[in-house]
PDB file of C-alpha atoms in Angstrom:
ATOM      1  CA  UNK A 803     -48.783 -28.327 -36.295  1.00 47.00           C
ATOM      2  CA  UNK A 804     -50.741 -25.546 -34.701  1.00 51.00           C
ATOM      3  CA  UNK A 805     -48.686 -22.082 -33.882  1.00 48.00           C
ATOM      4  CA  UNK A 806     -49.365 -19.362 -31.465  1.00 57.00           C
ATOM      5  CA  UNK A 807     -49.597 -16.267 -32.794  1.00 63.00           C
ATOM      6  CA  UNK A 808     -46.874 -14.126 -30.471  1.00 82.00           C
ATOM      7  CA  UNK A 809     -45.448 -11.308 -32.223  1.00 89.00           C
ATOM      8  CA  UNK A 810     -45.478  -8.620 -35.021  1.00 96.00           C
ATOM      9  CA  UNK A 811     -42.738  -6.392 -36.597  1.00 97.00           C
ATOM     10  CA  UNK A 812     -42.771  -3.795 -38.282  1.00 98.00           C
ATOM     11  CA  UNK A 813     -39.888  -2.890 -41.119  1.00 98.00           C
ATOM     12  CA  UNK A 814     -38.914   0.308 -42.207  1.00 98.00           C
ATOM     13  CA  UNK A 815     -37.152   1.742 -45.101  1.00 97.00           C
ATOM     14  CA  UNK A 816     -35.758   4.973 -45.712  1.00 94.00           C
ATOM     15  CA  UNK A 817     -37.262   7.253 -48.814  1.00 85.00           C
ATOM     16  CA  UNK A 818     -34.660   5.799 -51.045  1.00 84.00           C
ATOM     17  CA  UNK A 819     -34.949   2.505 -49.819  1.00 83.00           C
ATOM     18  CA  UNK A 820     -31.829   1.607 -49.241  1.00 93.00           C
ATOM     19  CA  UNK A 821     -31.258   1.582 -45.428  1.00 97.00           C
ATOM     20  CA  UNK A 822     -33.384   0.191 -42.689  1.00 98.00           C
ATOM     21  CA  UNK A 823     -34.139   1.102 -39.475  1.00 98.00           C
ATOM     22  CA  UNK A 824     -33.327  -1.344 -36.246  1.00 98.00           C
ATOM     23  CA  UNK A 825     -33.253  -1.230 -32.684  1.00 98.00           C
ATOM     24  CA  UNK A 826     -30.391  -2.216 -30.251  1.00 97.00           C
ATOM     25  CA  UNK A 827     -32.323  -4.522 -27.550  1.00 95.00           C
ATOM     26  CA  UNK A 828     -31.208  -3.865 -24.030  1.00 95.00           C
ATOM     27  CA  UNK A 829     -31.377  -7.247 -22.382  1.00 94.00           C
ATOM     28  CA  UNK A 830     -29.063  -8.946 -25.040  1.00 95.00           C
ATOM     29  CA  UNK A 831     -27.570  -5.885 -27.163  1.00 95.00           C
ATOM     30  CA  UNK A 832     -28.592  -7.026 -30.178  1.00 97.00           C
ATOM     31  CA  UNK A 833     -29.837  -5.450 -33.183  1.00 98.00           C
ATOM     32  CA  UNK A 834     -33.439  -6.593 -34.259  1.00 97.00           C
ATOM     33  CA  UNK A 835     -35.931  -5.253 -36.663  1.00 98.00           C
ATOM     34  CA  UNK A 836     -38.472  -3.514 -34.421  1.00 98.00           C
ATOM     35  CA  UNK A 837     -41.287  -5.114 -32.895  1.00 96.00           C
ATOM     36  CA  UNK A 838     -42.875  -7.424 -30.029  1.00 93.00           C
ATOM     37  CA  UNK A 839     -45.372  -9.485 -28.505  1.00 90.00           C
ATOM     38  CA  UNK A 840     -49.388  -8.952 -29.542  1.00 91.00           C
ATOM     39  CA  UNK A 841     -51.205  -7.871 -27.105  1.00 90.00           C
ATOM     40  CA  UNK A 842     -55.044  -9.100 -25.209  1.00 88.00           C
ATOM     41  CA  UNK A 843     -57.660  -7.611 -28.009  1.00 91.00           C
ATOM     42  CA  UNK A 844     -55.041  -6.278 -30.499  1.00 92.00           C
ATOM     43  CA  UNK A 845     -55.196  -7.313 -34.174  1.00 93.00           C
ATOM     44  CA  UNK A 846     -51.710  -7.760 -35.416  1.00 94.00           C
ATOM     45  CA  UNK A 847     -51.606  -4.349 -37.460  1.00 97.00           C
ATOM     46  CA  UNK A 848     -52.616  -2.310 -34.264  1.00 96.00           C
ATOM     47  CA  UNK A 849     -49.534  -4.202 -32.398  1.00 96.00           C
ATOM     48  CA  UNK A 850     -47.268  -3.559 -35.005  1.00 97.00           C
ATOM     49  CA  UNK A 851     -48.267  -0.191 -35.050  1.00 98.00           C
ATOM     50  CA  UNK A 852     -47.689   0.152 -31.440  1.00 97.00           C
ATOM     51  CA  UNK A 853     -44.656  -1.689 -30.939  1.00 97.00           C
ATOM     52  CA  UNK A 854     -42.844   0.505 -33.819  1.00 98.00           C
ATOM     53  CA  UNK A 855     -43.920   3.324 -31.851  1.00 97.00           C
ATOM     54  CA  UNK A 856     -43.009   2.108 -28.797  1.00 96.00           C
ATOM     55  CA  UNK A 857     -39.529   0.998 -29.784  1.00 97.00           C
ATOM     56  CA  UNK A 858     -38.687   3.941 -32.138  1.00 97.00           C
ATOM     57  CA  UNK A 859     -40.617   7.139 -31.303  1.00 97.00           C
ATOM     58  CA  UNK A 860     -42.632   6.706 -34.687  1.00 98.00           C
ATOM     59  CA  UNK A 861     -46.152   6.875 -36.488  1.00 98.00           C
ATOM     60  CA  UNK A 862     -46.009   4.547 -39.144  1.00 98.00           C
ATOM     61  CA  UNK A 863     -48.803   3.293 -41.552  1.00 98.00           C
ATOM     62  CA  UNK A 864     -48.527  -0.260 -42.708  1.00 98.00           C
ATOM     63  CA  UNK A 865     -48.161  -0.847 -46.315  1.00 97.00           C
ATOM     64  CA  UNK A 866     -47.513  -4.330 -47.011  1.00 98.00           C
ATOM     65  CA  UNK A 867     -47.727  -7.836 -44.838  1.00 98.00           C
ATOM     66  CA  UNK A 868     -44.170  -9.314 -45.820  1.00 98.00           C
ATOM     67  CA  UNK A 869     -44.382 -12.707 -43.963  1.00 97.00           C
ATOM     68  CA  UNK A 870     -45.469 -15.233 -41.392  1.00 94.00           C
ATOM     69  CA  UNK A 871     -42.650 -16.459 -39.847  1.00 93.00           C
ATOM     70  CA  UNK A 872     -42.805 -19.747 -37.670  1.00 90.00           C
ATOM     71  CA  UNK A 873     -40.417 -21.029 -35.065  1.00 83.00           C
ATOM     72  CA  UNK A 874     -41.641 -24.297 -34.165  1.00 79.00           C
ATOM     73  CA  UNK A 875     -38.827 -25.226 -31.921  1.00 72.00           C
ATOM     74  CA  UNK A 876     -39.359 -21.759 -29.732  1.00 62.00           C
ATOM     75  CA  UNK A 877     -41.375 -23.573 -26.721  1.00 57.00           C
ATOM     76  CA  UNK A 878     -41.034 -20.240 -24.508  1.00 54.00           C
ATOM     77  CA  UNK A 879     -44.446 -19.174 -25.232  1.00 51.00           C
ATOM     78  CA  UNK A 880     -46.092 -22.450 -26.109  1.00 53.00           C
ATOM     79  CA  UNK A 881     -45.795 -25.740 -27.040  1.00 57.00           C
ATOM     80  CA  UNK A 882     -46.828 -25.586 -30.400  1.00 59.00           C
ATOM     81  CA  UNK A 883     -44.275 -22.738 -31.335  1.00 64.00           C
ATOM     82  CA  UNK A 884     -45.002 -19.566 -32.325  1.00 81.00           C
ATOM     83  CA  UNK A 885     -45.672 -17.008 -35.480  1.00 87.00           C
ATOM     84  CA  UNK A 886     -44.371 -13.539 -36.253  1.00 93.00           C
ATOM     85  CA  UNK A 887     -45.642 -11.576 -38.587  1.00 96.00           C
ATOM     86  CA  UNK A 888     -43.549  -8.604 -40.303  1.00 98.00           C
ATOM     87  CA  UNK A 889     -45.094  -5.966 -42.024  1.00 98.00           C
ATOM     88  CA  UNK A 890     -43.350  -3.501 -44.343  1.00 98.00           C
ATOM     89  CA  UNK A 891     -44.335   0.392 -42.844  1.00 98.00           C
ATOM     90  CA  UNK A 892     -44.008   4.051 -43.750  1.00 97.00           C
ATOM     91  CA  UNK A 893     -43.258   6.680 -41.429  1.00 97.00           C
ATOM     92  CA  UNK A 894     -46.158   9.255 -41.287  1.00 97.00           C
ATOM     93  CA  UNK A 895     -45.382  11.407 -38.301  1.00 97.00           C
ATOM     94  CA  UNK A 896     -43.067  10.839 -34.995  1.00 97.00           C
ATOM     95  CA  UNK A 897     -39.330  11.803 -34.361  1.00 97.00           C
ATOM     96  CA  UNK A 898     -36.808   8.698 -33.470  1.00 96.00           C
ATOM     97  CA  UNK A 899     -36.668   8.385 -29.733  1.00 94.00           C
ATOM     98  CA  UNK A 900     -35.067   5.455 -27.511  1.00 90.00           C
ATOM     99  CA  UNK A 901     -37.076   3.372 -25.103  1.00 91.00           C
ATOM    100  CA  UNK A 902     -36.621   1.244 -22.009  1.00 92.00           C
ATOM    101  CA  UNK A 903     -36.789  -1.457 -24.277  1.00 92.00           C
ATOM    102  CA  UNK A 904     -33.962  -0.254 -26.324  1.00 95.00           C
ATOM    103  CA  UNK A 905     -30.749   1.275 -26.166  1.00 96.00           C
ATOM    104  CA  UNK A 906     -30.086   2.729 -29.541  1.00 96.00           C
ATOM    105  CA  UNK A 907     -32.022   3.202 -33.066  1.00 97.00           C
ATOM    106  CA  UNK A 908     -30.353   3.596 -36.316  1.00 96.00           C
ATOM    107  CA  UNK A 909     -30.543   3.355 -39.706  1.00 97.00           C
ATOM    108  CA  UNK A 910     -28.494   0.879 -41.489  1.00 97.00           C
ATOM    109  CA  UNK A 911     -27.453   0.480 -45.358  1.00 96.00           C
ATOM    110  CA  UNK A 912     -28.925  -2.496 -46.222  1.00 96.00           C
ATOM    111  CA  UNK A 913     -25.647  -3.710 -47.642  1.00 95.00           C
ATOM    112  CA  UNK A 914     -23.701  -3.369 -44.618  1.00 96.00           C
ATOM    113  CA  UNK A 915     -26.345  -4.557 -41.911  1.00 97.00           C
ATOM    114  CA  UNK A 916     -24.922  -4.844 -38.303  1.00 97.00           C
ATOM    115  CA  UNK A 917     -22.532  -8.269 -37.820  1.00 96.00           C
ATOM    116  CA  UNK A 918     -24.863  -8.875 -34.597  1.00 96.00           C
ATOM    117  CA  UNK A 919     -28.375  -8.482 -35.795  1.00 97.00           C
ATOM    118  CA  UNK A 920     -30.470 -11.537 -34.835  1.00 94.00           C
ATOM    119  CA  UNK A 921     -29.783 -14.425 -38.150  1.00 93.00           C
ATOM    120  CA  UNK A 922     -33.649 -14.419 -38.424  1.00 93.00           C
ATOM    121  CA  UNK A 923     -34.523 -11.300 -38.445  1.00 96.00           C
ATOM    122  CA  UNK A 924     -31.562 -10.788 -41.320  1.00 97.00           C
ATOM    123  CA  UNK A 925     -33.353 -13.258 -43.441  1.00 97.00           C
ATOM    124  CA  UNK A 926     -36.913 -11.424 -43.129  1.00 97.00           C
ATOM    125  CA  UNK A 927     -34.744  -8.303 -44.429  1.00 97.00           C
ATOM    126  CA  UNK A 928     -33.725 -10.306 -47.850  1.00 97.00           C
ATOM    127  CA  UNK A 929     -37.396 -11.216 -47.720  1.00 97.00           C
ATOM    128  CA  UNK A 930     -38.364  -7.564 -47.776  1.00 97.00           C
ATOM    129  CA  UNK A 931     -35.826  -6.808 -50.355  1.00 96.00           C
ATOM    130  CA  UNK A 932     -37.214  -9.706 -52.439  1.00 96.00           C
ATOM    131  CA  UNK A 933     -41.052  -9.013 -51.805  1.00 96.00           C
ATOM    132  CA  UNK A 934     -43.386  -9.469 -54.664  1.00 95.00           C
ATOM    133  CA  UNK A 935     -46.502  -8.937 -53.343  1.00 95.00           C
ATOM    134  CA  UNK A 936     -47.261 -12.330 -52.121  1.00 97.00           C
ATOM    135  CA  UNK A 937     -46.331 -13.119 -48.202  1.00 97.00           C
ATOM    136  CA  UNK A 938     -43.640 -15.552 -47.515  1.00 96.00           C
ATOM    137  CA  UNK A 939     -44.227 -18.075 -44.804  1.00 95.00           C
ATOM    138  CA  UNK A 940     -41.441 -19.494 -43.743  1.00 93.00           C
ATOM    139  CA  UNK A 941     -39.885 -21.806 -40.898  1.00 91.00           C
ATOM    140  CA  UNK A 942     -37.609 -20.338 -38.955  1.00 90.00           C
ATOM    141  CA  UNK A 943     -34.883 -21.768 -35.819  1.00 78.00           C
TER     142      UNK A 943
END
């Protein structure tokens, strides 16, 4: 099956590594890892770049690709399905800020991760947690 590329995220850790930062989405209020939709031109690592920016106010530099994650059964942006891919980033410069996009950002233990962060996107955390240096791809619903 062929996939669409659609989106990039873009993870982030705190300097001990052991809480993450997410964004509250507006349109459904729920807490996501940040990131969005690849843009005409862009290569995934400027979008991620971007999109982190965008959503949280900061500069980060991309340090690892964690994952390409497929949702074959997503038919909103084609009927093939679609890929994300997440990225593991370090801050190198910004200050957190809120967008129109989002309503809140916030660090979270990774132990204790919000009850209504998106099931996928919790998953892709354990995969971060678990990295090895190889990229998971993995099917998604």
């Amino acid at each position: 099956m062929k996939y669409e590329l659609f989106g990039v995220q873009g993870l982030i850790y705190n300097a001990v590594g052991k809480e993450v930062l997410l964004v509250k989405r507006i349109k459904d209020g729920y807490w996501v890892i940040p990131g969005g939709k690849i843009e005409e031109g862009e290569t995934t690592e400027e979008a991620a770049i971007r999109e982190v920016r965008e959503e949280t106010g900061l500069d980060v530099k991309l340090i690892a690709k964690i994952g390409d994650y497929y949702r074959p059964n997503h038919k909103a942006f084609s009927k093939q399905g679609d890929k994300t891919t997440l990225y593991l980033c370090r801050v190198i410069g910004g200050e957190i800020a809120i967008s129109d996009e989002v309503s809140e950002v916030r660090w979270w233990n990774i132990n204790t991760l919000p009850t209504d962060l998106i099931s996928r996107h919790r998953q892709r955390i354990i995969d971060s947690i678990n990295f090895k240096g190889k990229p998971v791809r993995r099917i998604q619903d």
